[in-house]
Amino acid sequence: MLGLMIGVGVLDLLFGIGVMLDIEGGSFAHFETPWSHSLVMALLWSMLYAAWFRARGIGVAAAMAAAVFSHWLLDLVSHHPDMQLWPYSTVELGYGAHFGGLGGWLEMLITLCGVLAYCRWAWRQRDTRRRWGIIALVMGVALTLEIVVVG
């Protein structure tokens, strides 16, 4: 389950690394994400992440690839047209502008559903470490929302 939770954030983790290396960046109005969020690279990162889990079976590997790629699909709905087909492509995808801000709310709702599903699963494990993990996860999400929303 942790692999899935990490998987859905892989593209944003790679974006953060790309910003630090000065190969990605931009502004909130228009992101430059050729190496982390272009369609071709998202597929490649999905396959590489899945390969890491191949020893656990093809089903697990496929689920991990789907987790990583689901991030790209959700960004397609919520981003303005700034997601390229391949690095430095002139074709940019994104339907967020067409939803008039609804895309961001949709993204937060789907993320919240994922966090709640993980919390429900982890709480039922009756494992103290996982319960502390839930508390840390909820606090991390709350802190992130505080920083992003309040500034």
PDB file of N, CA, C and O in Angstrom, residues 37-84:
ATOM      1  N   HIS A  37       6.505  15.553 -16.315  1.00  0.00           N
ATOM      2  CA  HIS A  37       5.074  15.489 -16.571  1.00  0.00           C
ATOM      3  C   HIS A  37       4.668  15.416 -18.044  1.00  0.00           C
ATOM      4  O   HIS A  37       3.482  15.485 -18.337  1.00  0.00           O
ATOM      5  N   SER A  38       5.604  15.305 -18.974  1.00  0.00           N
ATOM      6  CA  SER A  38       5.171  15.103 -20.361  1.00  0.00           C
ATOM      7  C   SER A  38       4.608  13.687 -20.473  1.00  0.00           C
ATOM      8  O   SER A  38       4.948  12.806 -19.678  1.00  0.00           O
ATOM      9  N   LEU A  39       3.729  13.473 -21.424  1.00  0.00           N
ATOM     10  CA  LEU A  39       3.068  12.174 -21.570  1.00  0.00           C
ATOM     11  C   LEU A  39       4.079  11.039 -21.734  1.00  0.00           C
ATOM     12  O   LEU A  39       4.005  10.020 -21.028  1.00  0.00           O
ATOM     13  N   VAL A  40       5.035  11.203 -22.623  1.00  0.00           N
ATOM     14  CA  VAL A  40       6.015  10.143 -22.880  1.00  0.00           C
ATOM     15  C   VAL A  40       6.848   9.862 -21.636  1.00  0.00           C
ATOM     16  O   VAL A  40       7.075   8.704 -21.275  1.00  0.00           O
ATOM     17  N   MET A  41       7.283  10.914 -20.949  1.00  0.00           N
ATOM     18  CA  MET A  41       8.106  10.707 -19.756  1.00  0.00           C
ATOM     19  C   MET A  41       7.286  10.111 -18.614  1.00  0.00           C
ATOM     20  O   MET A  41       7.788   9.286 -17.853  1.00  0.00           O
ATOM     21  N   ALA A  42       6.016  10.491 -18.492  1.00  0.00           N
ATOM     22  CA  ALA A  42       5.161   9.900 -17.459  1.00  0.00           C
ATOM     23  C   ALA A  42       5.018   8.399 -17.695  1.00  0.00           C
ATOM     24  O   ALA A  42       5.047   7.598 -16.746  1.00  0.00           O
ATOM     25  N   LEU A  43       4.881   8.002 -18.955  1.00  0.00           N
ATOM     26  CA  LEU A  43       4.826   6.565 -19.269  1.00  0.00           C
ATOM     27  C   LEU A  43       6.147   5.875 -18.929  1.00  0.00           C
ATOM     28  O   LEU A  43       6.157   4.776 -18.366  1.00  0.00           O
ATOM     29  N   LEU A  44       7.256   6.524 -19.257  1.00  0.00           N
ATOM     30  CA  LEU A  44       8.571   5.956 -18.935  1.00  0.00           C
ATOM     31  C   LEU A  44       8.770   5.829 -17.428  1.00  0.00           C
ATOM     32  O   LEU A  44       9.187   4.778 -16.933  1.00  0.00           O
ATOM     33  N   TRP A  45       8.460   6.891 -16.661  1.00  0.00           N
ATOM     34  CA  TRP A  45       8.607   6.832 -15.208  1.00  0.00           C
ATOM     35  C   TRP A  45       7.696   5.758 -14.624  1.00  0.00           C
ATOM     36  O   TRP A  45       8.077   5.071 -13.669  1.00  0.00           O
ATOM     37  N   SER A  46       6.503   5.592 -15.189  1.00  0.00           N
ATOM     38  CA  SER A  46       5.578   4.544 -14.731  1.00  0.00           C
ATOM     39  C   SER A  46       6.195   3.163 -14.907  1.00  0.00           C
ATOM     40  O   SER A  46       6.136   2.318 -14.007  1.00  0.00           O
ATOM     41  N   MET A  47       6.798   2.928 -16.068  1.00  0.00           N
ATOM     42  CA  MET A  47       7.421   1.626 -16.337  1.00  0.00           C
ATOM     43  C   MET A  47       8.638   1.387 -15.448  1.00  0.00           C
ATOM     44  O   MET A  47       8.852   0.275 -14.957  1.00  0.00           O
ATOM     45  N   LEU A  48       9.442   2.421 -15.240  1.00  0.00           N
ATOM     46  CA  LEU A  48      10.620   2.271 -14.378  1.00  0.00           C
ATOM     47  C   LEU A  48      10.218   1.988 -12.933  1.00  0.00           C
ATOM     48  O   LEU A  48      10.822   1.144 -12.269  1.00  0.00           O
ATOM     49  N   TYR A  49       9.203   2.669 -12.440  1.00  0.00           N
ATOM     50  CA  TYR A  49       8.726   2.432 -11.077  1.00  0.00           C
ATOM     51  C   TYR A  49       8.168   1.010 -10.967  1.00  0.00           C
ATOM     52  O   TYR A  49       8.427   0.307  -9.999  1.00  0.00           O
ATOM     53  N   ALA A  50       7.425   0.585 -11.976  1.00  0.00           N
ATOM     54  CA  ALA A  50       6.862  -0.772 -11.972  1.00  0.00           C
ATOM     55  C   ALA A  50       7.969  -1.827 -11.977  1.00  0.00           C
ATOM     56  O   ALA A  50       7.853  -2.862 -11.314  1.00  0.00           O
ATOM     57  N   ALA A  51       9.045  -1.572 -12.719  1.00  0.00           N
ATOM     58  CA  ALA A  51      10.152  -2.532 -12.794  1.00  0.00           C
ATOM     59  C   ALA A  51      10.760  -2.783 -11.420  1.00  0.00           C
ATOM     60  O   ALA A  51      11.218  -3.892 -11.129  1.00  0.00           O
ATOM     61  N   TRP A  52      10.745  -1.767 -10.584  1.00  0.00           N
ATOM     62  CA  TRP A  52      11.283  -1.894  -9.235  1.00  0.00           C
ATOM     63  C   TRP A  52      10.482  -2.920  -8.422  1.00  0.00           C
ATOM     64  O   TRP A  52      11.004  -3.566  -7.518  1.00  0.00           O
ATOM     65  N   PHE A  53       9.211  -3.112  -8.752  1.00  0.00           N
ATOM     66  CA  PHE A  53       8.319  -4.022  -8.025  1.00  0.00           C
ATOM     67  C   PHE A  53       8.083  -5.336  -8.766  1.00  0.00           C
ATOM     68  O   PHE A  53       7.270  -6.146  -8.350  1.00  0.00           O
ATOM     69  N   ARG A  54       8.766  -5.566  -9.861  1.00  0.00           N
ATOM     70  CA  ARG A  54       8.537  -6.745 -10.706  1.00  0.00           C
ATOM     71  C   ARG A  54       8.706  -8.058  -9.943  1.00  0.00           C
ATOM     72  O   ARG A  54       7.992  -9.016 -10.187  1.00  0.00           O
ATOM     73  N   ALA A  55       9.627  -8.101  -9.000  1.00  0.00           N
ATOM     74  CA  ALA A  55       9.862  -9.335  -8.238  1.00  0.00           C
ATOM     75  C   ALA A  55       8.639  -9.738  -7.413  1.00  0.00           C
ATOM     76  O   ALA A  55       8.498 -10.906  -7.053  1.00  0.00           O
ATOM     77  N   ARG A  56       7.742  -8.827  -7.148  1.00  0.00           N
ATOM     78  CA  ARG A  56       6.533  -9.123  -6.370  1.00  0.00           C
ATOM     79  C   ARG A  56       5.379  -9.611  -7.242  1.00  0.00           C
ATOM     80  O   ARG A  56       4.283  -9.837  -6.755  1.00  0.00           O
ATOM     81  N   GLY A  57       5.619  -9.728  -8.537  1.00  0.00           N
ATOM     82  CA  GLY A  57       4.604 -10.234  -9.444  1.00  0.00           C
ATOM     83  C   GLY A  57       4.144  -9.171 -10.423  1.00  0.00           C
ATOM     84  O   GLY A  57       4.239  -7.971 -10.167  1.00  0.00           O
ATOM     85  N   ILE A  58       3.636  -9.647 -11.544  1.00  0.00           N
ATOM     86  CA  ILE A  58       3.208  -8.741 -12.611  1.00  0.00           C
ATOM     87  C   ILE A  58       2.020  -7.888 -12.177  1.00  0.00           C
ATOM     88  O   ILE A  58       1.905  -6.730 -12.570  1.00  0.00           O
ATOM     89  N   GLY A  59       1.138  -8.438 -11.347  1.00  0.00           N
ATOM     90  CA  GLY A  59      -0.017  -7.677 -10.874  1.00  0.00           C
ATOM     91  C   GLY A  59       0.387  -6.489 -10.020  1.00  0.00           C
ATOM     92  O   GLY A  59      -0.150  -5.386 -10.173  1.00  0.00           O
ATOM     93  N   VAL A  60       1.347  -6.706  -9.125  1.00  0.00           N
ATOM     94  CA  VAL A  60       1.841  -5.620  -8.276  1.00  0.00           C
ATOM     95  C   VAL A  60       2.541  -4.574  -9.139  1.00  0.00           C
ATOM     96  O   VAL A  60       2.316  -3.379  -8.983  1.00  0.00           O
ATOM     97  N   ALA A  61       3.373  -5.036 -10.066  1.00  0.00           N
ATOM     98  CA  ALA A  61       4.087  -4.105 -10.946  1.00  0.00           C
ATOM     99  C   ALA A  61       3.101  -3.274 -11.771  1.00  0.00           C
ATOM    100  O   ALA A  61       3.274  -2.055 -11.919  1.00  0.00           O
ATOM    101  N   ALA A  62       2.062  -3.906 -12.283  1.00  0.00           N
ATOM    102  CA  ALA A  62       1.058  -3.178 -13.071  1.00  0.00           C
ATOM    103  C   ALA A  62       0.324  -2.155 -12.212  1.00  0.00           C
ATOM    104  O   ALA A  62       0.053  -1.041 -12.664  1.00  0.00           O
ATOM    105  N   ALA A  63       0.012  -2.520 -10.970  1.00  0.00           N
ATOM    106  CA  ALA A  63      -0.656  -1.574 -10.067  1.00  0.00           C
ATOM    107  C   ALA A  63       0.240  -0.369  -9.783  1.00  0.00           C
ATOM    108  O   ALA A  63      -0.233   0.772  -9.718  1.00  0.00           O
ATOM    109  N   MET A  64       1.536  -0.615  -9.637  1.00  0.00           N
ATOM    110  CA  MET A  64       2.462   0.485  -9.374  1.00  0.00           C
ATOM    111  C   MET A  64       2.577   1.404 -10.593  1.00  0.00           C
ATOM    112  O   MET A  64       2.594   2.632 -10.454  1.00  0.00           O
ATOM    113  N   ALA A  65       2.627   0.816 -11.784  1.00  0.00           N
ATOM    114  CA  ALA A  65       2.670   1.637 -13.002  1.00  0.00           C
ATOM    115  C   ALA A  65       1.393   2.465 -13.116  1.00  0.00           C
ATOM    116  O   ALA A  65       1.444   3.654 -13.459  1.00  0.00           O
ATOM    117  N   ALA A  66       0.263   1.846 -12.822  1.00  0.00           N
ATOM    118  CA  ALA A  66      -1.019   2.562 -12.892  1.00  0.00           C
ATOM    119  C   ALA A  66      -1.064   3.700 -11.876  1.00  0.00           C
ATOM    120  O   ALA A  66      -1.602   4.776 -12.168  1.00  0.00           O
ATOM    121  N   ALA A  67      -0.487   3.483 -10.695  1.00  0.00           N
ATOM    122  CA  ALA A  67      -0.469   4.541  -9.674  1.00  0.00           C
ATOM    123  C   ALA A  67       0.303   5.749 -10.179  1.00  0.00           C
ATOM    124  O   ALA A  67      -0.157   6.894 -10.056  1.00  0.00           O
ATOM    125  N   VAL A  68       1.483   5.510 -10.750  1.00  0.00           N
ATOM    126  CA  VAL A  68       2.295   6.623 -11.247  1.00  0.00           C
ATOM    127  C   VAL A  68       1.568   7.328 -12.390  1.00  0.00           C
ATOM    128  O   VAL A  68       1.457   8.558 -12.410  1.00  0.00           O
ATOM    129  N   PHE A  69       1.041   6.570 -13.341  1.00  0.00           N
ATOM    130  CA  PHE A  69       0.403   7.188 -14.500  1.00  0.00           C
ATOM    131  C   PHE A  69      -0.923   7.862 -14.135  1.00  0.00           C
ATOM    132  O   PHE A  69      -1.332   8.832 -14.788  1.00  0.00           O
ATOM    133  N   SER A  70      -1.583   7.386 -13.085  1.00  0.00           N
ATOM    134  CA  SER A  70      -2.833   8.033 -12.667  1.00  0.00           C
ATOM    135  C   SER A  70      -2.596   9.493 -12.286  1.00  0.00           C
ATOM    136  O   SER A  70      -3.476  10.332 -12.444  1.00  0.00           O
ATOM    137  N   HIS A  71      -1.408   9.792 -11.803  1.00  0.00           N
ATOM    138  CA  HIS A  71      -1.061  11.173 -11.472  1.00  0.00           C
ATOM    139  C   HIS A  71      -1.120  12.044 -12.733  1.00  0.00           C
ATOM    140  O   HIS A  71      -1.665  13.148 -12.699  1.00  0.00           O
ATOM    141  N   TRP A  72      -0.576  11.532 -13.824  1.00  0.00           N
ATOM    142  CA  TRP A  72      -0.594  12.287 -15.075  1.00  0.00           C
ATOM    143  C   TRP A  72      -2.035  12.505 -15.537  1.00  0.00           C
ATOM    144  O   TRP A  72      -2.399  13.605 -15.964  1.00  0.00           O
ATOM    145  N   LEU A  73      -2.870  11.471 -15.432  1.00  0.00           N
ATOM    146  CA  LEU A  73      -4.267  11.595 -15.856  1.00  0.00           C
ATOM    147  C   LEU A  73      -5.006  12.633 -15.012  1.00  0.00           C
ATOM    148  O   LEU A  73      -5.787  13.429 -15.543  1.00  0.00           O
ATOM    149  N   LEU A  74      -4.753  12.621 -13.708  1.00  0.00           N
ATOM    150  CA  LEU A  74      -5.400  13.606 -12.842  1.00  0.00           C
ATOM    151  C   LEU A  74      -4.900  15.010 -13.159  1.00  0.00           C
ATOM    152  O   LEU A  74      -5.680  15.970 -13.184  1.00  0.00           O
ATOM    153  N   ASP A  75      -3.595  15.144 -13.426  1.00  0.00           N
ATOM    154  CA  ASP A  75      -3.057  16.453 -13.813  1.00  0.00           C
ATOM    155  C   ASP A  75      -3.628  16.916 -15.147  1.00  0.00           C
ATOM    156  O   ASP A  75      -3.834  18.114 -15.357  1.00  0.00           O
ATOM    157  N   LEU A  76      -3.903  16.000 -16.053  1.00  0.00           N
ATOM    158  CA  LEU A  76      -4.504  16.356 -17.341  1.00  0.00           C
ATOM    159  C   LEU A  76      -5.839  17.059 -17.120  1.00  0.00           C
ATOM    160  O   LEU A  76      -6.156  18.037 -17.798  1.00  0.00           O
ATOM    161  N   VAL A  77      -6.604  16.596 -16.154  1.00  0.00           N
ATOM    162  CA  VAL A  77      -7.903  17.187 -15.854  1.00  0.00           C
ATOM    163  C   VAL A  77      -7.763  18.506 -15.112  1.00  0.00           C
ATOM    164  O   VAL A  77      -8.540  19.432 -15.335  1.00  0.00           O
ATOM    165  N   SER A  78      -6.759  18.620 -14.249  1.00  0.00           N
ATOM    166  CA  SER A  78      -6.693  19.787 -13.372  1.00  0.00           C
ATOM    167  C   SER A  78      -5.733  20.886 -13.830  1.00  0.00           C
ATOM    168  O   SER A  78      -5.879  22.029 -13.409  1.00  0.00           O
ATOM    169  N   HIS A  79      -4.751  20.581 -14.673  1.00  0.00           N
ATOM    170  CA  HIS A  79      -3.779  21.592 -15.117  1.00  0.00           C
ATOM    171  C   HIS A  79      -4.320  22.420 -16.275  1.00  0.00           C
ATOM    172  O   HIS A  79      -5.109  21.957 -17.079  1.00  0.00           O
ATOM    173  N   HIS A  80      -3.824  23.640 -16.360  1.00  0.00           N
ATOM    174  CA  HIS A  80      -4.000  24.431 -17.578  1.00  0.00           C
ATOM    175  C   HIS A  80      -3.145  23.759 -18.652  1.00  0.00           C
ATOM    176  O   HIS A  80      -2.274  22.948 -18.327  1.00  0.00           O
ATOM    177  N   PRO A  81      -3.328  24.077 -19.927  1.00  0.00           N
ATOM    178  CA  PRO A  81      -2.516  23.431 -20.968  1.00  0.00           C
ATOM    179  C   PRO A  81      -1.024  23.737 -20.819  1.00  0.00           C
ATOM    180  O   PRO A  81      -0.517  24.729 -21.341  1.00  0.00           O
ATOM    181  N   ASP A  82      -0.328  22.897 -20.044  1.00  0.00           N
ATOM    182  CA  ASP A  82       1.114  23.068 -19.858  1.00  0.00           C
ATOM    183  C   ASP A  82       1.842  21.726 -19.809  1.00  0.00           C
ATOM    184  O   ASP A  82       3.023  21.674 -19.515  1.00  0.00           O
ATOM    185  N   MET A  83       1.128  20.645 -20.107  1.00  0.00           N
ATOM    186  CA  MET A  83       1.734  19.309 -20.068  1.00  0.00           C
ATOM    187  C   MET A  83       2.017  18.857 -21.504  1.00  0.00           C
ATOM    188  O   MET A  83       1.103  18.671 -22.302  1.00  0.00           O
ATOM    189  N   GLN A  84       3.289  18.698 -21.810  1.00  0.00           N
ATOM    190  CA  GLN A  84       3.711  18.404 -23.177  1.00  0.00           C
ATOM    191  C   GLN A  84       3.542  16.919 -23.514  1.00  0.00           C
ATOM    192  O   GLN A  84       3.487  16.072 -22.629  1.00  0.00           O
TER     193      GLN A  84
END
